[in-house]
XYZ file of C-alpha atoms in Angstrom:
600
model
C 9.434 -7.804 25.574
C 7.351 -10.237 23.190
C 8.174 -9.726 19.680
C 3.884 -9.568 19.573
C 4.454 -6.361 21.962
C 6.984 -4.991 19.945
C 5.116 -4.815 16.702
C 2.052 -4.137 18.096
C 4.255 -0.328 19.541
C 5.352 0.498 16.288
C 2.877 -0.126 13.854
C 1.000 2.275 14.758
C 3.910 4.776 13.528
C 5.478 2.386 11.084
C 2.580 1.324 9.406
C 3.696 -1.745 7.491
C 2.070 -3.458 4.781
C 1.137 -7.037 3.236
C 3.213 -8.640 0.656
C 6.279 -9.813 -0.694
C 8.447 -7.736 -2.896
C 8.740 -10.904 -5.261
C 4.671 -10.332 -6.213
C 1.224 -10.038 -4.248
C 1.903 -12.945 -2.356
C -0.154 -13.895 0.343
C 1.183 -14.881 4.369
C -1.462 -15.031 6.714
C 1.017 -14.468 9.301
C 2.051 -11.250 8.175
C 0.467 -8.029 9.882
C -0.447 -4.688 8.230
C -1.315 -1.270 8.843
C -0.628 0.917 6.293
C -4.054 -0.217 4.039
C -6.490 1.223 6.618
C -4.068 2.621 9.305
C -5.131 -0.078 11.936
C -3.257 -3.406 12.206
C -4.963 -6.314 10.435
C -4.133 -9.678 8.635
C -2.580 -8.902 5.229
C -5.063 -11.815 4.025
C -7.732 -9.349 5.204
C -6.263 -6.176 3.377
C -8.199 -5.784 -0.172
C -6.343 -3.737 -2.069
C -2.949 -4.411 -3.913
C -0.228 -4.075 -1.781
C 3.666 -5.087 -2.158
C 6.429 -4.801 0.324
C 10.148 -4.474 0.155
C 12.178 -5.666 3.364
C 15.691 -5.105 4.503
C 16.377 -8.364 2.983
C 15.248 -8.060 -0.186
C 17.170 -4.787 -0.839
C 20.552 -6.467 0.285
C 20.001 -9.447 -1.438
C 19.567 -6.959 -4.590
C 22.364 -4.749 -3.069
C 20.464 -1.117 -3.971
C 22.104 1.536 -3.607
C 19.051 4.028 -3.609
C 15.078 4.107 -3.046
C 14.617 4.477 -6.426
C 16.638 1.069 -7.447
C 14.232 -0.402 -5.582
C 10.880 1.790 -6.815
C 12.008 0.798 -10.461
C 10.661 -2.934 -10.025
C 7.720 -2.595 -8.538
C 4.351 -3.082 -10.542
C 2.803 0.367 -11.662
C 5.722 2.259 -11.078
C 7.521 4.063 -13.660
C 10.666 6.347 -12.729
C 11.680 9.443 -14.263
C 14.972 11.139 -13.528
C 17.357 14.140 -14.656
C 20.705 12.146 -14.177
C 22.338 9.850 -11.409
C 22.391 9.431 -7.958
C 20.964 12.305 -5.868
C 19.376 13.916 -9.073
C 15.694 15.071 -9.336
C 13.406 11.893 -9.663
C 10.024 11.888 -10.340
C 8.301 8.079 -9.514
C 4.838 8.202 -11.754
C 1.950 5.588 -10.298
C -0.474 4.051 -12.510
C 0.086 7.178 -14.880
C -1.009 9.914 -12.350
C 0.811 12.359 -11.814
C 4.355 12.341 -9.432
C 2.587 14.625 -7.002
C -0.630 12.528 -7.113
C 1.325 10.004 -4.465
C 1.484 10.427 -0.493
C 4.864 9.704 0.372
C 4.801 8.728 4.037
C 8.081 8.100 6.378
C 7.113 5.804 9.301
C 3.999 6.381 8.738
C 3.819 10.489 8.758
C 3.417 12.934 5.266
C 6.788 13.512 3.435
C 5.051 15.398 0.486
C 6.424 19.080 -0.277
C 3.731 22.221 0.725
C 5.837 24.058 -1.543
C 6.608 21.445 -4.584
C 3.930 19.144 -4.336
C 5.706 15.774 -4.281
C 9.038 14.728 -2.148
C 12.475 13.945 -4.131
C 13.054 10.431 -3.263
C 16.555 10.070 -4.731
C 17.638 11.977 -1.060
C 16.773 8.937 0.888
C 19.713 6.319 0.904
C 18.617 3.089 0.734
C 20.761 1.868 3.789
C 18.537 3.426 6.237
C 15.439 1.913 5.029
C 14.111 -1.391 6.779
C 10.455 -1.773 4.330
C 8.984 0.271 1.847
C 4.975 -0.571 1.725
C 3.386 0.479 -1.537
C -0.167 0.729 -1.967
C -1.579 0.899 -5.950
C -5.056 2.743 -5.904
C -6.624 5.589 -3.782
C -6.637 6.123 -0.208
C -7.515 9.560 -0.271
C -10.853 7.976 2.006
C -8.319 7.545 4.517
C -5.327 9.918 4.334
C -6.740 12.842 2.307
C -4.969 15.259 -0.493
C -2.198 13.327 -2.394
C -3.211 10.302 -1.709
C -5.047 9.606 -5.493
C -2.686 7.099 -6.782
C -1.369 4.934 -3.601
C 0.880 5.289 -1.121
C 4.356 4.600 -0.581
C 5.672 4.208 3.315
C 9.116 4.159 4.022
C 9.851 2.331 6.913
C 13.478 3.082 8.686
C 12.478 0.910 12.175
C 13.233 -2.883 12.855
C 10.277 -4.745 12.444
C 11.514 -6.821 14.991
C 13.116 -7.056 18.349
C 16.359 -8.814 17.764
C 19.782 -7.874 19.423
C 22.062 -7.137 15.963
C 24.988 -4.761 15.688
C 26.326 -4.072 11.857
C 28.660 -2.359 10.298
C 29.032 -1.936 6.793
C 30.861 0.144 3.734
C 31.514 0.138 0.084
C 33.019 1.621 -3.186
C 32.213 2.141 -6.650
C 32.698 3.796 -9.805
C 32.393 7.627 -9.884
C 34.483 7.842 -7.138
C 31.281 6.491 -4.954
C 31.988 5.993 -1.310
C 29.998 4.351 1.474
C 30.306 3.511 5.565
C 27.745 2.925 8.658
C 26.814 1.632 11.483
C 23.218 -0.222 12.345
C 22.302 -1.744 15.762
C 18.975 -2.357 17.440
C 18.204 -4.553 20.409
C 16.751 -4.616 24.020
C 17.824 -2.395 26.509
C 16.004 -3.872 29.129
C 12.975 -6.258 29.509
C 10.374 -3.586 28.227
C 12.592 -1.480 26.484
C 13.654 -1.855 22.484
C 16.202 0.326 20.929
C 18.085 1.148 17.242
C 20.329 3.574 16.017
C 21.694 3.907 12.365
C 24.583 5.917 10.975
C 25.197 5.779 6.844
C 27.373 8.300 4.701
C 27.584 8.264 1.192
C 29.399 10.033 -1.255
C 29.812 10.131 -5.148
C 31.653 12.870 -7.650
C 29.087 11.723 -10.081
C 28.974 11.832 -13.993
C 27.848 14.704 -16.937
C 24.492 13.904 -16.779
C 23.423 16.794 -19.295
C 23.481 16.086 -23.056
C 26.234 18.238 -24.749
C 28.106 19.504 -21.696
C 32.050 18.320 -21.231
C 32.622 14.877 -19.768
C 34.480 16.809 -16.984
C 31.671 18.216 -15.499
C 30.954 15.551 -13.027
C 27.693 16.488 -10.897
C 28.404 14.762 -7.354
C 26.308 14.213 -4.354
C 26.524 13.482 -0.402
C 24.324 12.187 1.839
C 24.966 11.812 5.651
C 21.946 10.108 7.515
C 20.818 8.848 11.350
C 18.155 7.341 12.798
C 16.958 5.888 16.035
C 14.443 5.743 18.462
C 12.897 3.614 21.189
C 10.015 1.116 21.891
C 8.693 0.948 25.591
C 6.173 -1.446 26.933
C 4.359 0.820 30.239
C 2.166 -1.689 30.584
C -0.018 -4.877 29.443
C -1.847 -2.161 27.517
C 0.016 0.993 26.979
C 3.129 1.112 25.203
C 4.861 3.847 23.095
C 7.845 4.747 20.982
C 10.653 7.545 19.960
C 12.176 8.343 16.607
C 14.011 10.740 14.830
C 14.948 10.579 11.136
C 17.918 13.063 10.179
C 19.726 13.667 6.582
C 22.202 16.171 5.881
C 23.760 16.746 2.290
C 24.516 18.415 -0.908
C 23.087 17.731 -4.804
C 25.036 19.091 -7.400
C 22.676 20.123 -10.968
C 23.082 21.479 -13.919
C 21.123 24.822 -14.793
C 22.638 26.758 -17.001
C 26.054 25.468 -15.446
C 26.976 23.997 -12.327
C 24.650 24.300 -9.401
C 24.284 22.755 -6.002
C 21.579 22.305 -3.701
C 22.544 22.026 0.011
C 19.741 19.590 1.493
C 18.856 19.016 5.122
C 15.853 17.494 6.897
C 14.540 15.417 10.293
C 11.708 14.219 10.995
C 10.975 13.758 15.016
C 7.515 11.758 16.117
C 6.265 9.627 19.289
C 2.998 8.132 19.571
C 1.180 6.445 23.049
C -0.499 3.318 22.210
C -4.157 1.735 24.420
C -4.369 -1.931 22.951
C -6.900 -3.898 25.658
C -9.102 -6.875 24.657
C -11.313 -5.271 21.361
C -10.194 -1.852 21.782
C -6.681 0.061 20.240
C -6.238 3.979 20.308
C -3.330 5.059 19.313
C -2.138 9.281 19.866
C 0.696 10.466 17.286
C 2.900 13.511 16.925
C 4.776 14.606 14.954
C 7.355 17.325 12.777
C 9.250 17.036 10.315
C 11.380 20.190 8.109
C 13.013 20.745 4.681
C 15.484 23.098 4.009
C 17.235 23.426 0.939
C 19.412 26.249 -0.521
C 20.157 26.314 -4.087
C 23.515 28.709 -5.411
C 25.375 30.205 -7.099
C 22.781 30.526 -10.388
C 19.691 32.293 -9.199
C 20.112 31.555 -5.195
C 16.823 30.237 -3.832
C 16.217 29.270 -0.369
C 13.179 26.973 0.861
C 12.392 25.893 3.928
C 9.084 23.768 4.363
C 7.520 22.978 7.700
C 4.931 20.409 9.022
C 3.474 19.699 12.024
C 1.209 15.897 12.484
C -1.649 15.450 15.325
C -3.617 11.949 14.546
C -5.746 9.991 17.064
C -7.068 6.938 15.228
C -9.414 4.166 17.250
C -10.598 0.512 16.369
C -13.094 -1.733 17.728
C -13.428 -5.411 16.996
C -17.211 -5.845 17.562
C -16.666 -9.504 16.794
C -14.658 -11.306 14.683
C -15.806 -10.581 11.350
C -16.491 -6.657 11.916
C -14.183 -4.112 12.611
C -14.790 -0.693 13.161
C -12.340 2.435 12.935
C -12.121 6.382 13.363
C -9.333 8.695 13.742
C -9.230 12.654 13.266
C -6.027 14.318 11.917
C -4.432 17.706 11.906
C -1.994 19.457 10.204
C -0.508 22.272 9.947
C 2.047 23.325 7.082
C 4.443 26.309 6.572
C 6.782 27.987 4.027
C 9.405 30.045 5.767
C 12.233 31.891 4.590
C 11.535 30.889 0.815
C 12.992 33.184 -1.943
C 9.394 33.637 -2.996
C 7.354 35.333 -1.495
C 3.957 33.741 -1.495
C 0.408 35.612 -1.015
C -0.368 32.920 1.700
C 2.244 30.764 3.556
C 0.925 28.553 5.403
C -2.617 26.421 6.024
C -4.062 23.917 8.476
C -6.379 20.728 7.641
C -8.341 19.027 9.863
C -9.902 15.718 8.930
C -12.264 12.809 10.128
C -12.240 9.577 8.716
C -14.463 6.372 9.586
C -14.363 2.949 8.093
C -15.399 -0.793 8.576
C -14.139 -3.851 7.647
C -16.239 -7.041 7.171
C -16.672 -10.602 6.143
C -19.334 -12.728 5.423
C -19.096 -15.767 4.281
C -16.784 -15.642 1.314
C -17.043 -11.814 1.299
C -14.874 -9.462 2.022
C -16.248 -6.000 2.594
C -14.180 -2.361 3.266
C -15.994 0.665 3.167
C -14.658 4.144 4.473
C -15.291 7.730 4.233
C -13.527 10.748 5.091
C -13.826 15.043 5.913
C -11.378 17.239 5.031
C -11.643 20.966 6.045
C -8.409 22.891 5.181
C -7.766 26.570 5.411
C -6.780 27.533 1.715
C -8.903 25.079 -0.248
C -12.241 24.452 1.844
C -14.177 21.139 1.936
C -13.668 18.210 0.798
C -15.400 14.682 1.587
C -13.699 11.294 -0.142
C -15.075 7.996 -0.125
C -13.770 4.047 -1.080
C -15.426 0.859 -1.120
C -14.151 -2.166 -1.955
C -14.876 -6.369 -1.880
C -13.533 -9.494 -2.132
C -14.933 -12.924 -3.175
C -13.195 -16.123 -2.758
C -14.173 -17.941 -6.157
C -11.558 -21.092 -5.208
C -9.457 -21.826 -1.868
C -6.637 -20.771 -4.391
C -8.065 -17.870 -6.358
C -10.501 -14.672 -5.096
C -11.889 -11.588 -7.127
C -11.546 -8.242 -5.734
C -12.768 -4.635 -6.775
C -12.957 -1.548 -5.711
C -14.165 2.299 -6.127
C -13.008 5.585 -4.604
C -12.760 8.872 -4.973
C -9.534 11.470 -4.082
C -8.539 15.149 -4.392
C -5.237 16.615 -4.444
C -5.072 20.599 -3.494
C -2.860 22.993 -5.115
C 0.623 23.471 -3.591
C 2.110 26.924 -2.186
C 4.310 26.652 -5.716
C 1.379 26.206 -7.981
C -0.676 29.191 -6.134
C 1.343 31.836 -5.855
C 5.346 30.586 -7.076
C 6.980 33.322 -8.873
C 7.858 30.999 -12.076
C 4.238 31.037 -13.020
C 2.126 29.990 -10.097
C -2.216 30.500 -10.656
C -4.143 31.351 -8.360
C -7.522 30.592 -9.589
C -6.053 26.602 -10.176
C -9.031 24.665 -8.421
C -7.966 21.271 -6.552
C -7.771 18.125 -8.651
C -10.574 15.109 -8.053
C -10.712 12.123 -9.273
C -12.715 8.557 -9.792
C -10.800 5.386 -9.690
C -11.999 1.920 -10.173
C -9.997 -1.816 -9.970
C -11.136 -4.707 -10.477
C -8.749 -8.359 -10.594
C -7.934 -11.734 -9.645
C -5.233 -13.074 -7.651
C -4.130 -16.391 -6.579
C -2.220 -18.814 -4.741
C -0.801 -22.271 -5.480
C 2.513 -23.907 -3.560
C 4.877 -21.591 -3.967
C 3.546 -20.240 -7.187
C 1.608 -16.957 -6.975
C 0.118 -14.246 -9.798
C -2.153 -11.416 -9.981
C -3.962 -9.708 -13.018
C -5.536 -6.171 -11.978
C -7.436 -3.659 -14.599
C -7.699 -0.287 -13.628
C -9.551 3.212 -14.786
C -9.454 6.583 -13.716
C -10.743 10.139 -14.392
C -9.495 13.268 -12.981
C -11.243 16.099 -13.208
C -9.085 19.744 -12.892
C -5.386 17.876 -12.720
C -2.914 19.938 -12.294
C -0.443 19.956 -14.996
C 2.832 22.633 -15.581
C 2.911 23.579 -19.575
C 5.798 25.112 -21.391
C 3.507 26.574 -23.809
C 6.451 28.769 -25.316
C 9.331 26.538 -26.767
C 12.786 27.423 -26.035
C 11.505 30.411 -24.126
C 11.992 28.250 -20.744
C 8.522 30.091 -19.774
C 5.991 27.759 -17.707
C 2.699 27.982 -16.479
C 0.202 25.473 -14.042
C -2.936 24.578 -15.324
C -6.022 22.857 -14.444
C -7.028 19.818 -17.199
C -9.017 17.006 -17.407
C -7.193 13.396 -17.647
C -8.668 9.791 -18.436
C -5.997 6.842 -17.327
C -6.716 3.299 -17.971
C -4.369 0.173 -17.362
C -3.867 -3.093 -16.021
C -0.988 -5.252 -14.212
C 0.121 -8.614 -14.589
C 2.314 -10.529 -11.550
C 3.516 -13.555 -11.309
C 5.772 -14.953 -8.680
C 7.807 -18.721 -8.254
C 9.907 -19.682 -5.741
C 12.059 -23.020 -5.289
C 14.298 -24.543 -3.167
C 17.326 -22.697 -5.283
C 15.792 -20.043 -7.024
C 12.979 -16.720 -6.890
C 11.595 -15.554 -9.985
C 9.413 -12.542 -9.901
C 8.006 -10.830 -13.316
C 5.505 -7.889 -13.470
C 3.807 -6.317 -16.889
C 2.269 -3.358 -17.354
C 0.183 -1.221 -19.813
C -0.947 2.324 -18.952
C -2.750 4.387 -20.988
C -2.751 8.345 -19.407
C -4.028 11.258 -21.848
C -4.912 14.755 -20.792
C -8.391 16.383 -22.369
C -6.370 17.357 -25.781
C -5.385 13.620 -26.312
C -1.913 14.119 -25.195
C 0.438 11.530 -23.647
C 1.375 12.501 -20.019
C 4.442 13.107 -19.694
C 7.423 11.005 -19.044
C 4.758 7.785 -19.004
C 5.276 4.478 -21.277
C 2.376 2.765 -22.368
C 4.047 -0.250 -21.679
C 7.110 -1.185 -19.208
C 8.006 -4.900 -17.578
C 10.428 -5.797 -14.799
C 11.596 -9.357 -14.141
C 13.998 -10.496 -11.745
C 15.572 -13.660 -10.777
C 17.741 -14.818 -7.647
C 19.189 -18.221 -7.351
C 21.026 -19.271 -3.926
C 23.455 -21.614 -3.348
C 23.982 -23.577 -0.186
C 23.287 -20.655 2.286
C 26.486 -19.508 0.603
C 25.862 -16.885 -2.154
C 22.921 -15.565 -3.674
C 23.184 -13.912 -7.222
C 20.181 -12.080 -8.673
C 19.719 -10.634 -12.550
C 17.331 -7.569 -13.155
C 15.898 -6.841 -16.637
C 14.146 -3.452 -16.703
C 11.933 -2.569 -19.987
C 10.409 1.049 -20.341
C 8.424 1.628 -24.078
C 8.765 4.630 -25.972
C 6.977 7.693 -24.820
C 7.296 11.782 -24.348
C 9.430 13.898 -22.391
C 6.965 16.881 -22.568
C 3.446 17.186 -21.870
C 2.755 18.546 -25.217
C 4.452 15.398 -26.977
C 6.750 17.554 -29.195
C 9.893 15.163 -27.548
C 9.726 11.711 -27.686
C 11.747 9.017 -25.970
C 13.062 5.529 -27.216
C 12.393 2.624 -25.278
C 14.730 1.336 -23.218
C 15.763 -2.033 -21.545
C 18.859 -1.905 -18.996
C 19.877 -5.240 -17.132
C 21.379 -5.220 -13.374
C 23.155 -7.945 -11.481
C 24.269 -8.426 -7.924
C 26.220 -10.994 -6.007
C 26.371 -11.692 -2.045
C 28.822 -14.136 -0.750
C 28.944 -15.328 2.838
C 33.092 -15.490 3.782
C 31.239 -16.571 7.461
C 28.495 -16.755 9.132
C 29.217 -13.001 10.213
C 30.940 -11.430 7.190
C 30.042 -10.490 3.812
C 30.886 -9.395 0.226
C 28.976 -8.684 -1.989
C 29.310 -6.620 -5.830
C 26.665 -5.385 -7.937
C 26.386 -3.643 -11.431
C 24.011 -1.434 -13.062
C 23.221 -0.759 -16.347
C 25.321 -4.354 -17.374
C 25.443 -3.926 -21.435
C 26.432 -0.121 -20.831
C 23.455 1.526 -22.920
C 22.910 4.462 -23.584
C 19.494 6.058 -22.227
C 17.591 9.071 -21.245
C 14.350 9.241 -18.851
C 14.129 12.806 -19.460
C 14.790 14.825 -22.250
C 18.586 15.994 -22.520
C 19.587 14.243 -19.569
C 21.877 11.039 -19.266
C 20.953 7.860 -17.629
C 23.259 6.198 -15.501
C 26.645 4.297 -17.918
C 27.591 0.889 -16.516
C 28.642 1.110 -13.242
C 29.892 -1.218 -10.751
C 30.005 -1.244 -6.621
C 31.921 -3.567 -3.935
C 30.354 -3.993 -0.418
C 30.906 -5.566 2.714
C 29.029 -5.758 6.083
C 29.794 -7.760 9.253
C 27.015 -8.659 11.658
C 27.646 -9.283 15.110
C-alpha cells in the first residue's frame, strides 16, 4: 500500500496537524486534519497550530505528556506532585476544562470532572500530539474554547520497524516495551505497542515525612489496523488500553486504581473531489479511589461522526459532518440527579482562496439533552503581505456545558450553573526565511458565565461551583533556527486572565518562556538543553496564596552505539530547585533516567 493510501486511512481517525514542535513552521508537504477535521495542506490551515512527533519526544527523551505540554507556546502546567499526579494544563489562561482533549481523533474529556488527567498517558505510546491555540468550538462543540490537543498513538507512516526499549531512573523508576508496525500484506498496515512503567515516587506534600513516597504504575497497549478495500474505500482498527494505580496524598496516603480503553474504526469514500468518512467509537474510565473516603467513578462515552468534503475546484472547499454522543456516569459514589445525556450536532464550513486571501468560515448546531441549544460560529483570513511573511486573524465563538460534577456532585455541585460562552479574537504575523522561522500572535477573550470552583471558607476545605464573568488577553512570540548542527526553538508569553472581581485565575503566570536547544553531531549523538521560566502568580482563585516564579533547566543525551542501538540519559530539574506549581505541593527534585532502545 502507498504511503499516500496509508495516510489518507487514518487521518480521518488520527487527525494530525501542521507544524513543527521547534515553532509554527511551515512544510507544504505536510498534511492536516485536525484544524477543520478534513485533510488539507498545513500551508492552507489558518490558525496556529504546532506538532510534536515521535522524534522530537525521543530526541528530548520525555518521560510523560506533560514534559512535552510544558514547552509548547500558550501552555502553562499545573500539578500536585510527580509523575502520575493530578495535572491541570491551562491554555491561553482559560480554564483546564476549557480544552478538548482528543485521542486519535475522538473526546477524552471527563462527563463527570470536566477535563481529562493527562499525567496517565505515558509518553512512549504517543506517535504526535497536534495542538491547536484558539477556538474550535465551530467545529467540535462544548470544550473546545481554548484549542485542542490530539494525541496521536498511530504511525503516521507505513514502514516495517520492530523496537524494543527500557529504562531506569531515580525514585526507583522503571521502564520496558515493545513497538512494531508494518505491512501485513499488500493492502494491509499493522502496529502494536506494549510499555510498562513504574516509579515509588517522592513526598510530594509540604510537611509530610520524606518516607512517604507516593508511587505510580502505568501498563499500556495499543494497536490496530489499516486496510485498503479498494481504490476508494479503505478503513482502520484501534484500540487504546491503560491499566494502573496513582498513589495521593489526602489526609494520608491514598491510591487511585486507574483503568481505561478506548476502541474506534472508521470506513473511509475518497474518489476524485469527494471524501466521506463514517467513525465509531467508545471509550471508558474507571477509577476507584481508597482507603480515605472510597469513591468509585466510572465514565462512559459513546462517538457516531459522519463528516463529508467536496473540492468544488481548487480554491473552494466545502465540508459537513453531523456528530453524536452519548455520555454516562455509572456506578459513581455519587449519586447524581441526572446521569447521563446525548448531543447531537451539525457543523458546515468552507475554505477559500483568492488571490492572496485566505478565507475559513464555519458554523455549527449543538442540541444536547441536559443543556439545550447551542449554535457556535468562527471565521478567520489570511493575507500574504510578502512571499516570506502573511497576516492572519480570526473570530469565534464557544460554549462549554456544565459537567455531571458541577450539576449535581455531592462536594458542592449547582444546579442552576448556566453553560459558559465565550468571544475570542487573534490576530498575528508569521513568517518564513531559510531555515529561520517566527511568529507574533495577540489574543483577547471574554467569557461570559465561566465556571469557576471557590473555597469561599478558608481552612474549612468547603467548595462551591460558580458561574463568573472572565476577560483574558495575551500574546505569543516564536521563533525558530535550524542549522546544519544545531535547532534552537524559543517561545514567550504574556497572559493576562482576571475573573469579574479583578482576580488572577488561578494557577496562571502573567508571563512564562520556554527555550530549547539541540545540537547533533555526526549522525552520532544529539544533546538538547531545556530552560523552562514560569512568573509569579496564585495558587487560589481568590489570590490569598501566591507563588514564586520559577525557572528549572532539563537536559538529555542520545548516543547511537549502531545504526540499531541506542543510549540515551536525561535529567530534570538540572540545578535541583526547589518549586511548587500548586500550593503545598512539591515539584519534581533533580532527577536523572538511563534508556536504551534497539530498532530492528
Amino acid at each position: 500500500m502507498k504511503k499516500s493510501l496509508l495516510a489518507a486511512t487514518i487521518a480521518s481517525l488520527c487527525l494530525p496537524s501542521f507544524a513543527s514542535s521547534a515553532a509554527d513552521t511551515t512544510s507544504d508537504d505536510v498534511m492536516v486534519v485536525t484544524a477543520n477535521r478534513f485533510e488539507q495542506a498545513q500551508a492552507d490551515v489558518i490558525t496556529p497550530i504546532t506538532v510534536i512527533t515521535r522524534d522530537d519526544i525521543e530526541i528530548e527523551q520525555a518521560k510523560s505528556l506533560t514534559d512535552i505540554l510544558r514547552n509548547v507556546p500558550g501552555i502553562q502546567i499545573g500539578k500536585s506532585g510527580g509523575r502520575g499526579q493530578a495535572t491541570s494544563v491551562f491554555m491561553r489562561g482559560f480554564n483546564s476544562t476549557d480544552t478538548l482533549i482528543l485521542l486519535n481523533g475522538l473526546k477524552l474529556n471527563s462527563a463527570s470532572a470536566g477535563g481529562y488527567d493527562l499525567s496517565t498517558i505515558p509518553a512512549a505510546i504517543i506517535e504526535r500530539i497536534d495542538v491547536i491555540r484558539g477556538p474550535r468550538a465551530a467545529m467540535y462543540g462544548s470544550d473546545a474554547i481554548a484549542g485542542v490537543i490530539n494525541i496521536i498513538t498511530v504511525p503516521d507512516n507505513d514502514d516495517t520497524t520492530h523496537q524494543f526499549f527500557g529504562g531506569i531512573g531515580g525514585d526507583n523508576y522503571s521502564q520496558v516495551g515493545w513497538r512494531s508496525s508494518g505491512q501485513l500484506n499488500k493492502n494491509t498496515f499493522g502496529y502494536l505497542s506494549l510499555n510498562h512503567e513504574h516509579t515509588d515516587g517522592y513526598a510530594v506534600k509540604v510537611g509530610r515525612p520524606n518516607n512517604e513516597r507516593l508511587g505510580y504504575e502505568v501498563k499500556s497497549l495499543t494497536g490496530g489496523l489499516a486496510h485498503q478495500f479498494s481504490d476508494t474505500v479503505s478503513g482502520n482498527l484501534q484500540l487504546v488500553y491503560n491499566d494502573g494505580y496513582s498513589e495521593f496524598d489526602n489526609s494520608g496516603v491514598n491510591t487511585t486504581d486507574l483503568e481505561s480503553y478506548q476502541y474506534a474504526g472508521n470506513l473511509k469514500y475518497q474518489a476524485n473531489v469527494i471524501s466521506s468518512t463514517l467513525t465509531l467509537g467508545h471509550n471508558k474510565d474507571n477509577t476507584y479511589n481508597y482507603p480515605i473516603r472510597p469513591a468509585r467513578y466510572i465514565t462512559l462515552r459513546d462517538n457516531a461522526s459522519w463528516v463529508n468534503s467536496l473540492s468544488v475546484n481548487k480554491n473552494l472547499q466545502l465540508n459537513s459532518g453531523i456528530d453524536w454522543t452519548k455520555e454516562s456516569v455509572k456506578g459513581s459514589s455519587n449519586s447524581y440527579v441526572k446521569d447521563s445525556r446525548i448531543n447531537k450536532g451539525l457543523f458546515i464550513s468552507s475554505q477559500s482562496e483568492i488571490n492572496n486571501f485566505k478565507l475559513d468560515s464555519s458554523v455549527r448546531f449543538d442540541d444536547n439533552s441536559s443543556y439545550g441549544d447551542k449554535v457556535t460560529w468562527n471565521l478567520a483570513m489570511a493575507y500574504q503581505l510578502l512571499p516570506s511573511m502573511s497576516f492572519f486573524a480570526s473570530h469565534g465563538t464557544g460554549f462549554k456545558a456544565p459537567t455531571f460534577n458541577d450539576l449535581y456532585g455531592s462536594f458542592g455541585g449547582n444546579p442552576d450553573l448556566k453553560p459558559q460562552n465565550s468571544q475570542s479574537t487573534q490576530f498575528g504575523l508569521k513568517g518564513n526565511i531559510d531555515n529561520f522561522n517566527w511568529q507574533l500572535v495577540g489574543y483577547r477573550s471574554i467569557i461570559d458565565d465561566m465556571i469557576i470552583w471557590y473555597n469561599p471558607v478558608e481552612d474549612t476545605g468547603l467548595w462551591v461551583v460558580n458561574n463568573t464573568d472572565a476577560n483574558i488577553k495575551g500574546a505569543e512570540f516564536i521563533v525558530g533556527l535550524d542549522t546544519d548542527s544545531f535547532s534552537h526553538s524559543f517561545n514567550l508569553n504574556y497572559t493576562d486572565a482576571q475573573d469579574d472581581m479583578g482576580h488572577q485565575l488561578a494557577r496562571r503566570a502573567k508571563w512564562n518562556a520556554n527555550w530549547s536547544s539541540t545540537y547533533f553531531y555526526n549522525d552520532k549523538w544529539d544533546s538538547t538543553l531545556q530552560l523552562n521560566y514560569i512568573g509569579p502568580r496564585y495558587s487560589d482563585p481568590s489570590n490569598h496564596v501566591a507563588l514564586p516564579s520559577i525557572v528549572l533547566a532539563n537536559i538529555a543525551v542520545n548516543y547511537n552505539v549502531t545504526s540499531a542501538w541506542q543510549i540515551s540519559a536525561r535529567i530534570d530539574n538540572l540545578f535541583n530547585r526547589e518549586y511548587q506549581t500548586v500550593d503545598t505541593y512539591r515539584g519534581q527534585e533533580r532527577i536523572g533516567f538511563l534508556n536504551t532502545k534497539y530498532t530492528f
